[in-house]
Amino acid sequence: MSVSILIIEDEENVRQGLEEIIGRAGYAATGVNSGEEALLLLDSQKFDLALLDLKLKGIDGIQVLKELRQKSPDTVAIVLTAHASLETAVEALRYGAHDYLFKPCTVGELRESIRRGLLQRSATWQRHMLSQLDDLTGQLDH
């Protein structure tokens, strides 16, 4: 099963660079250039992870993050921003961002954040499945 990553970045050269890095790491990358486009895509597709710029034209990254949490709560969100502040970092983490990276970050930092996010997602999914199995076993015992 291939890991799918959504890249929400309005700077075309940055988005293309991220798509290339992610593709080389063996993941399926889908890039969009606006929050609006990302939210439309999330209505029809599921992603394992989203890389999200905060400064977007139109809907900003924090609003996209809020709606991502509602539409796809299992998607790991990593914020990438060149316009960092303590306030935006706290707000992003409050809305469920897994990580908050400053642009430009190294390829190694990005890959490590993605790896940790996917591991966390996998562990959460495994706990959920074990809980469901426990519930079913309990029902069968009655």
mmCIF file of N, CA, C and O in Angstrom, residues 30-107:
data_model
loop_
_atom_site.group_PDB
_atom_site.id
_atom_site.type_symbol
_atom_site.label_atom_id
_atom_site.label_comp_id
_atom_site.label_asym_id
_atom_site.label_seq_id
_atom_site.Cartn_x
_atom_site.Cartn_y
_atom_site.Cartn_z
ATOM 1 N N THR A 30 0.796 14.499 -4.149
ATOM 2 C CA THR A 30 -0.177 15.297 -4.881
ATOM 3 C C THR A 30 -0.026 16.731 -4.418
ATOM 4 O O THR A 30 -0.179 17.016 -3.229
ATOM 5 N N GLY A 31 0.282 17.627 -5.336
ATOM 6 C CA GLY A 31 0.488 19.024 -4.978
ATOM 7 C C GLY A 31 -0.667 19.898 -5.426
ATOM 8 O O GLY A 31 -1.204 19.710 -6.518
ATOM 9 N N VAL A 32 -1.055 20.826 -4.570
ATOM 10 C CA VAL A 32 -2.063 21.831 -4.901
ATOM 11 C C VAL A 32 -1.518 23.200 -4.511
ATOM 12 O O VAL A 32 -0.661 23.309 -3.645
ATOM 13 N N ASN A 33 -2.062 24.263 -5.159
ATOM 14 C CA ASN A 33 -1.497 25.587 -4.914
ATOM 15 C C ASN A 33 -2.379 26.504 -4.083
ATOM 16 O O ASN A 33 -2.096 27.685 -3.973
ATOM 17 N N SER A 34 -3.457 25.955 -3.485
ATOM 18 C CA SER A 34 -4.307 26.810 -2.649
ATOM 19 C C SER A 34 -5.030 25.969 -1.599
ATOM 20 O O SER A 34 -5.219 24.761 -1.763
ATOM 21 N N GLY A 35 -5.448 26.652 -0.543
ATOM 22 C CA GLY A 35 -6.243 25.987 0.479
ATOM 23 C C GLY A 35 -7.580 25.523 -0.068
ATOM 24 O O GLY A 35 -8.065 24.444 0.273
ATOM 25 N N GLU A 36 -8.174 26.335 -0.937
ATOM 26 C CA GLU A 36 -9.460 25.971 -1.532
ATOM 27 C C GLU A 36 -9.351 24.676 -2.325
ATOM 28 O O GLU A 36 -10.196 23.787 -2.212
ATOM 29 N N GLU A 37 -8.291 24.577 -3.131
ATOM 30 C CA GLU A 37 -8.071 23.371 -3.935
ATOM 31 C C GLU A 37 -7.843 22.154 -3.034
ATOM 32 O O GLU A 37 -8.352 21.067 -3.303
ATOM 33 N N ALA A 38 -7.113 22.344 -1.945
ATOM 34 C CA ALA A 38 -6.856 21.246 -1.007
ATOM 35 C C ALA A 38 -8.157 20.748 -0.383
ATOM 36 O O ALA A 38 -8.392 19.536 -0.306
ATOM 37 N N LEU A 39 -9.009 21.673 0.042
ATOM 38 C CA LEU A 39 -10.261 21.273 0.692
ATOM 39 C C LEU A 39 -11.192 20.559 -0.279
ATOM 40 O O LEU A 39 -11.865 19.598 0.105
ATOM 41 N N LEU A 40 -11.224 20.985 -1.531
ATOM 42 C CA LEU A 40 -12.024 20.279 -2.537
ATOM 43 C C LEU A 40 -11.500 18.861 -2.736
ATOM 44 O O LEU A 40 -12.276 17.908 -2.825
ATOM 45 N N LEU A 41 -10.202 18.724 -2.805
ATOM 46 C CA LEU A 41 -9.584 17.409 -2.996
ATOM 47 C C LEU A 41 -9.858 16.493 -1.805
ATOM 48 O O LEU A 41 -10.100 15.296 -1.971
ATOM 49 N N LEU A 42 -9.869 17.066 -0.606
ATOM 50 C CA LEU A 42 -10.113 16.265 0.602
ATOM 51 C C LEU A 42 -11.545 15.734 0.667
ATOM 52 O O LEU A 42 -11.821 14.787 1.397
ATOM 53 N N ASP A 43 -12.447 16.333 -0.113
ATOM 54 C CA ASP A 43 -13.818 15.808 -0.179
ATOM 55 C C ASP A 43 -13.884 14.485 -0.925
ATOM 56 O O ASP A 43 -14.803 13.696 -0.712
ATOM 57 N N SER A 44 -12.915 14.233 -1.800
ATOM 58 C CA SER A 44 -12.978 13.034 -2.632
ATOM 59 C C SER A 44 -11.807 12.072 -2.441
ATOM 60 O O SER A 44 -11.852 10.948 -2.926
ATOM 61 N N GLN A 45 -10.766 12.496 -1.748
ATOM 62 C CA GLN A 45 -9.583 11.664 -1.581
ATOM 63 C C GLN A 45 -9.108 11.671 -0.136
ATOM 64 O O GLN A 45 -9.276 12.664 0.566
ATOM 65 N N LYS A 46 -8.514 10.571 0.270
ATOM 66 C CA LYS A 46 -7.892 10.468 1.592
ATOM 67 C C LYS A 46 -6.375 10.512 1.423
ATOM 68 O O LYS A 46 -5.827 9.964 0.479
ATOM 69 N N PHE A 47 -5.737 11.173 2.356
ATOM 70 C CA PHE A 47 -4.279 11.260 2.358
ATOM 71 C C PHE A 47 -3.766 10.803 3.714
ATOM 72 O O PHE A 47 -4.403 11.032 4.736
ATOM 73 N N ASP A 48 -2.583 10.190 3.700
ATOM 74 C CA ASP A 48 -1.962 9.752 4.945
ATOM 75 C C ASP A 48 -1.326 10.929 5.671
ATOM 76 O O ASP A 48 -1.299 10.969 6.895
ATOM 77 N N LEU A 49 -0.839 11.896 4.893
ATOM 78 C CA LEU A 49 -0.104 13.010 5.470
ATOM 79 C C LEU A 49 -0.301 14.241 4.591
ATOM 80 O O LEU A 49 -0.458 14.112 3.376
ATOM 81 N N ALA A 50 -0.298 15.409 5.214
ATOM 82 C CA ALA A 50 -0.383 16.667 4.477
ATOM 83 C C ALA A 50 0.756 17.579 4.911
ATOM 84 O O ALA A 50 1.002 17.740 6.104
ATOM 85 N N LEU A 51 1.450 18.151 3.926
ATOM 86 C CA LEU A 51 2.439 19.193 4.165
ATOM 87 C C LEU A 51 1.755 20.503 3.822
ATOM 88 O O LEU A 51 1.236 20.671 2.725
ATOM 89 N N LEU A 52 1.757 21.432 4.750
ATOM 90 C CA LEU A 52 0.903 22.600 4.641
ATOM 91 C C LEU A 52 1.665 23.887 4.911
ATOM 92 O O LEU A 52 2.246 24.058 5.983
ATOM 93 N N ASP A 53 1.642 24.781 3.929
ATOM 94 C CA ASP A 53 2.200 26.121 4.117
ATOM 95 C C ASP A 53 1.154 26.954 4.851
ATOM 96 O O ASP A 53 -0.043 26.785 4.640
ATOM 97 N N LEU A 54 1.579 27.839 5.726
ATOM 98 C CA LEU A 54 0.625 28.690 6.449
ATOM 99 C C LEU A 54 0.184 29.895 5.637
ATOM 100 O O LEU A 54 -0.973 30.290 5.689
ATOM 101 N N LYS A 55 1.110 30.498 4.900
ATOM 102 C CA LYS A 55 0.801 31.712 4.136
ATOM 103 C C LYS A 55 0.334 31.311 2.741
ATOM 104 O O LYS A 55 1.131 31.096 1.841
ATOM 105 N N LEU A 56 -0.965 31.205 2.578
ATOM 106 C CA LEU A 56 -1.562 30.874 1.289
ATOM 107 C C LEU A 56 -2.469 32.021 0.867
ATOM 108 O O LEU A 56 -3.032 32.713 1.714
ATOM 109 N N LYS A 57 -2.623 32.183 -0.429
ATOM 110 C CA LYS A 57 -3.589 33.166 -0.918
ATOM 111 C C LYS A 57 -4.984 32.600 -0.672
ATOM 112 O O LYS A 57 -5.206 31.403 -0.788
ATOM 113 N N GLY A 58 -5.933 33.436 -0.316
ATOM 114 C CA GLY A 58 -7.284 32.944 -0.029
ATOM 115 C C GLY A 58 -7.326 32.356 1.369
ATOM 116 O O GLY A 58 -6.905 32.991 2.335
ATOM 117 N N ILE A 59 -7.802 31.134 1.475
ATOM 118 C CA ILE A 59 -7.885 30.456 2.775
ATOM 119 C C ILE A 59 -6.467 30.221 3.288
ATOM 120 O O ILE A 59 -5.653 29.617 2.608
ATOM 121 N N ASP A 60 -6.177 30.675 4.504
ATOM 122 C CA ASP A 60 -4.824 30.491 5.041
ATOM 123 C C ASP A 60 -4.629 29.081 5.590
ATOM 124 O O ASP A 60 -5.565 28.304 5.709
ATOM 125 N N GLY A 61 -3.380 28.776 5.890
ATOM 126 C CA GLY A 61 -3.018 27.427 6.325
ATOM 127 C C GLY A 61 -3.677 26.983 7.619
ATOM 128 O O GLY A 61 -4.019 25.812 7.771
ATOM 129 N N ILE A 62 -3.882 27.890 8.556
ATOM 130 C CA ILE A 62 -4.531 27.513 9.825
ATOM 131 C C ILE A 62 -5.978 27.094 9.564
ATOM 132 O O ILE A 62 -6.455 26.100 10.113
ATOM 133 N N GLN A 63 -6.682 27.828 8.692
ATOM 134 C CA GLN A 63 -8.060 27.457 8.366
ATOM 135 C C GLN A 63 -8.101 26.111 7.645
ATOM 136 O O GLN A 63 -8.971 25.281 7.908
ATOM 137 N N VAL A 64 -7.148 25.884 6.753
ATOM 138 C CA VAL A 64 -7.068 24.583 6.071
ATOM 139 C C VAL A 64 -6.821 23.480 7.106
ATOM 140 O O VAL A 64 -7.448 22.422 7.053
ATOM 141 N N LEU A 65 -5.943 23.736 8.055
ATOM 142 C CA LEU A 65 -5.655 22.754 9.104
ATOM 143 C C LEU A 65 -6.906 22.434 9.918
ATOM 144 O O LEU A 65 -7.195 21.263 10.191
ATOM 145 N N LYS A 66 -7.672 23.459 10.283
ATOM 146 C CA LYS A 66 -8.921 23.242 11.034
ATOM 147 C C LYS A 66 -9.873 22.351 10.247
ATOM 148 O O LYS A 66 -10.453 21.401 10.786
ATOM 149 N N GLU A 67 -10.036 22.654 8.953
ATOM 150 C CA GLU A 67 -10.968 21.875 8.133
ATOM 151 C C GLU A 67 -10.425 20.481 7.827
ATOM 152 O O GLU A 67 -11.193 19.530 7.723
ATOM 153 N N LEU A 68 -9.105 20.361 7.708
ATOM 154 C CA LEU A 68 -8.487 19.047 7.519
ATOM 155 C C LEU A 68 -8.816 18.145 8.699
ATOM 156 O O LEU A 68 -9.146 16.975 8.538
ATOM 157 N N ARG A 69 -8.747 18.687 9.907
ATOM 158 C CA ARG A 69 -9.054 17.911 11.114
ATOM 159 C C ARG A 69 -10.498 17.402 11.077
ATOM 160 O O ARG A 69 -10.787 16.311 11.538
ATOM 161 N N GLN A 70 -11.429 18.189 10.539
ATOM 162 C CA GLN A 70 -12.832 17.776 10.455
ATOM 163 C C GLN A 70 -13.051 16.773 9.333
ATOM 164 O O GLN A 70 -13.740 15.774 9.525
ATOM 165 N N LYS A 71 -12.464 17.024 8.169
ATOM 166 C CA LYS A 71 -12.701 16.187 6.998
ATOM 167 C C LYS A 71 -11.912 14.878 7.051
ATOM 168 O O LYS A 71 -12.370 13.859 6.552
ATOM 169 N N SER A 72 -10.735 14.920 7.616
ATOM 170 C CA SER A 72 -9.833 13.774 7.588
ATOM 171 C C SER A 72 -8.975 13.735 8.860
ATOM 172 O O SER A 72 -7.775 14.006 8.824
ATOM 173 N N PRO A 73 -9.598 13.404 9.990
ATOM 174 C CA PRO A 73 -8.878 13.475 11.264
ATOM 175 C C PRO A 73 -7.661 12.556 11.368
ATOM 176 O O PRO A 73 -6.770 12.809 12.180
ATOM 177 N N ASP A 74 -7.579 11.519 10.539
ATOM 178 C CA ASP A 74 -6.448 10.595 10.602
ATOM 179 C C ASP A 74 -5.242 11.063 9.789
ATOM 180 O O ASP A 74 -4.171 10.466 9.871
ATOM 181 N N THR A 75 -5.413 12.110 9.007
ATOM 182 C CA THR A 75 -4.304 12.615 8.198
ATOM 183 C C THR A 75 -3.325 13.382 9.085
ATOM 184 O O THR A 75 -3.710 14.284 9.814
ATOM 185 N N VAL A 76 -2.069 12.996 9.018
ATOM 186 C CA VAL A 76 -1.019 13.675 9.768
ATOM 187 C C VAL A 76 -0.735 15.003 9.064
ATOM 188 O O VAL A 76 -0.593 15.038 7.840
ATOM 189 N N ALA A 77 -0.656 16.082 9.825
ATOM 190 C CA ALA A 77 -0.389 17.399 9.250
ATOM 191 C C ALA A 77 0.959 17.923 9.723
ATOM 192 O O ALA A 77 1.233 17.949 10.923
ATOM 193 N N ILE A 78 1.779 18.327 8.764
ATOM 194 C CA ILE A 78 3.057 18.953 9.054
ATOM 195 C C ILE A 78 3.030 20.347 8.438
ATOM 196 O O ILE A 78 2.794 20.492 7.236
ATOM 197 N N VAL A 79 3.247 21.337 9.269
ATOM 198 C CA VAL A 79 3.247 22.723 8.821
ATOM 199 C C VAL A 79 4.662 23.101 8.394
ATOM 200 O O VAL A 79 5.621 22.836 9.103
ATOM 201 N N LEU A 80 4.756 23.713 7.201
ATOM 202 C CA LEU A 80 6.012 24.267 6.694
ATOM 203 C C LEU A 80 5.786 25.756 6.500
ATOM 204 O O LEU A 80 4.857 26.146 5.798
ATOM 205 N N THR A 81 6.612 26.574 7.113
ATOM 206 C CA THR A 81 6.389 28.006 6.969
ATOM 207 C C THR A 81 7.688 28.799 7.017
ATOM 208 O O THR A 81 8.613 28.431 7.734
ATOM 209 N N ALA A 82 7.706 29.863 6.246
ATOM 210 C CA ALA A 82 8.818 30.808 6.306
ATOM 211 C C ALA A 82 8.453 31.988 7.202
ATOM 212 O O ALA A 82 9.289 32.812 7.526
ATOM 213 N N HIS A 83 7.183 32.072 7.580
ATOM 214 C CA HIS A 83 6.673 33.189 8.383
ATOM 215 C C HIS A 83 6.269 32.684 9.760
ATOM 216 O O HIS A 83 5.109 32.736 10.139
ATOM 217 N N ALA A 84 7.240 32.190 10.486
ATOM 218 C CA ALA A 84 6.962 31.547 11.767
ATOM 219 C C ALA A 84 6.869 32.563 12.895
ATOM 220 O O ALA A 84 7.548 33.577 12.908
ATOM 221 N N SER A 85 5.989 32.237 13.829
ATOM 222 C CA SER A 85 5.919 32.990 15.076
ATOM 223 C C SER A 85 5.476 32.017 16.158
ATOM 224 O O SER A 85 4.919 30.962 15.856
ATOM 225 N N LEU A 86 5.716 32.382 17.385
ATOM 226 C CA LEU A 86 5.282 31.527 18.483
ATOM 227 C C LEU A 86 3.766 31.347 18.450
ATOM 228 O O LEU A 86 3.261 30.251 18.669
ATOM 229 N N GLU A 87 3.052 32.421 18.145
ATOM 230 C CA GLU A 87 1.586 32.347 18.092
ATOM 231 C C GLU A 87 1.098 31.348 17.052
ATOM 232 O O GLU A 87 0.216 30.539 17.329
ATOM 233 N N THR A 88 1.668 31.413 15.838
ATOM 234 C CA THR A 88 1.208 30.482 14.802
ATOM 235 C C THR A 88 1.626 29.054 15.115
ATOM 236 O O THR A 88 0.891 28.114 14.810
ATOM 237 N N ALA A 89 2.783 28.877 15.719
ATOM 238 C CA ALA A 89 3.208 27.528 16.105
ATOM 239 C C ALA A 89 2.250 26.933 17.130
ATOM 240 O O ALA A 89 1.811 25.793 16.990
ATOM 241 N N VAL A 90 1.911 27.707 18.149
ATOM 242 C CA VAL A 90 0.979 27.231 19.172
ATOM 243 C C VAL A 90 -0.388 26.941 18.554
ATOM 244 O O VAL A 90 -1.008 25.908 18.836
ATOM 245 N N GLU A 91 -0.843 27.844 17.687
ATOM 246 C CA GLU A 91 -2.150 27.645 17.055
ATOM 247 C C GLU A 91 -2.155 26.395 16.178
ATOM 248 O O GLU A 91 -3.092 25.594 16.214
ATOM 249 N N ALA A 92 -1.101 26.186 15.400
ATOM 250 C CA ALA A 92 -1.012 25.005 14.546
ATOM 251 C C ALA A 92 -1.008 23.727 15.378
ATOM 252 O O ALA A 92 -1.710 22.759 15.062
ATOM 253 N N LEU A 93 -0.254 23.722 16.455
ATOM 254 C CA LEU A 93 -0.214 22.534 17.315
ATOM 255 C C LEU A 93 -1.557 22.321 18.013
ATOM 256 O O LEU A 93 -2.005 21.185 18.187
ATOM 257 N N ARG A 94 -2.209 23.407 18.386
ATOM 258 C CA ARG A 94 -3.532 23.308 19.005
ATOM 259 C C ARG A 94 -4.543 22.648 18.062
ATOM 260 O O ARG A 94 -5.426 21.922 18.485
ATOM 261 N N TYR A 95 -4.403 22.915 16.769
ATOM 262 C CA TYR A 95 -5.312 22.336 15.784
ATOM 263 C C TYR A 95 -4.810 21.010 15.228
ATOM 264 O O TYR A 95 -5.285 20.543 14.206
ATOM 265 N N GLY A 96 -3.859 20.413 15.910
ATOM 266 C CA GLY A 96 -3.481 19.042 15.588
ATOM 267 C C GLY A 96 -2.326 18.848 14.641
ATOM 268 O O GLY A 96 -2.141 17.745 14.127
ATOM 269 N N ALA A 97 -1.519 19.869 14.408
ATOM 270 C CA ALA A 97 -0.337 19.665 13.577
ATOM 271 C C ALA A 97 0.624 18.728 14.299
ATOM 272 O O ALA A 97 0.846 18.850 15.502
ATOM 273 N N HIS A 98 1.179 17.798 13.569
ATOM 274 C CA HIS A 98 2.155 16.866 14.124
ATOM 275 C C HIS A 98 3.494 17.567 14.348
ATOM 276 O O HIS A 98 4.198 17.313 15.322
ATOM 277 N N ASP A 99 3.842 18.451 13.405
ATOM 278 C CA ASP A 99 5.136 19.115 13.473
ATOM 279 C C ASP A 99 5.017 20.489 12.827
ATOM 280 O O ASP A 99 4.076 20.770 12.083
ATOM 281 N N TYR A 100 5.990 21.332 13.122
ATOM 282 C CA TYR A 100 6.022 22.713 12.642
ATOM 283 C C TYR A 100 7.447 22.981 12.204
ATOM 284 O O TYR A 100 8.339 23.105 13.047
ATOM 285 N N LEU A 101 7.676 23.006 10.897
ATOM 286 C CA LEU A 101 9.028 23.168 10.360
ATOM 287 C C LEU A 101 9.196 24.533 9.717
ATOM 288 O O LEU A 101 8.275 25.042 9.076
ATOM 289 N N PHE A 102 10.378 25.099 9.878
ATOM 290 C CA PHE A 102 10.690 26.395 9.304
ATOM 291 C C PHE A 102 11.327 26.215 7.933
ATOM 292 O O PHE A 102 12.218 25.385 7.783
ATOM 293 N N LYS A 103 10.846 27.001 6.962
ATOM 294 C CA LYS A 103 11.453 26.993 5.633
ATOM 295 C C LYS A 103 12.622 27.964 5.636
ATOM 296 O O LYS A 103 12.503 29.042 6.209
ATOM 297 N N PRO A 104 13.717 27.624 5.026
ATOM 298 C CA PRO A 104 13.945 26.322 4.405
ATOM 299 C C PRO A 104 14.431 25.315 5.454
ATOM 300 O O PRO A 104 15.245 25.652 6.307
ATOM 301 N N CYS A 105 13.901 24.123 5.385
ATOM 302 C CA CYS A 105 14.394 23.050 6.256
ATOM 303 C C CYS A 105 15.206 22.097 5.382
ATOM 304 O O CYS A 105 15.097 22.123 4.159
ATOM 305 N N THR A 106 16.001 21.272 6.004
ATOM 306 C CA THR A 106 16.793 20.318 5.222
ATOM 307 C C THR A 106 15.914 19.154 4.786
ATOM 308 O O THR A 106 14.869 18.882 5.396
ATOM 309 N N VAL A 107 16.351 18.486 3.748
ATOM 310 C CA VAL A 107 15.636 17.300 3.272
ATOM 311 C C VAL A 107 15.592 16.259 4.395
ATOM 312 O O VAL A 107 14.572 15.607 4.608
#
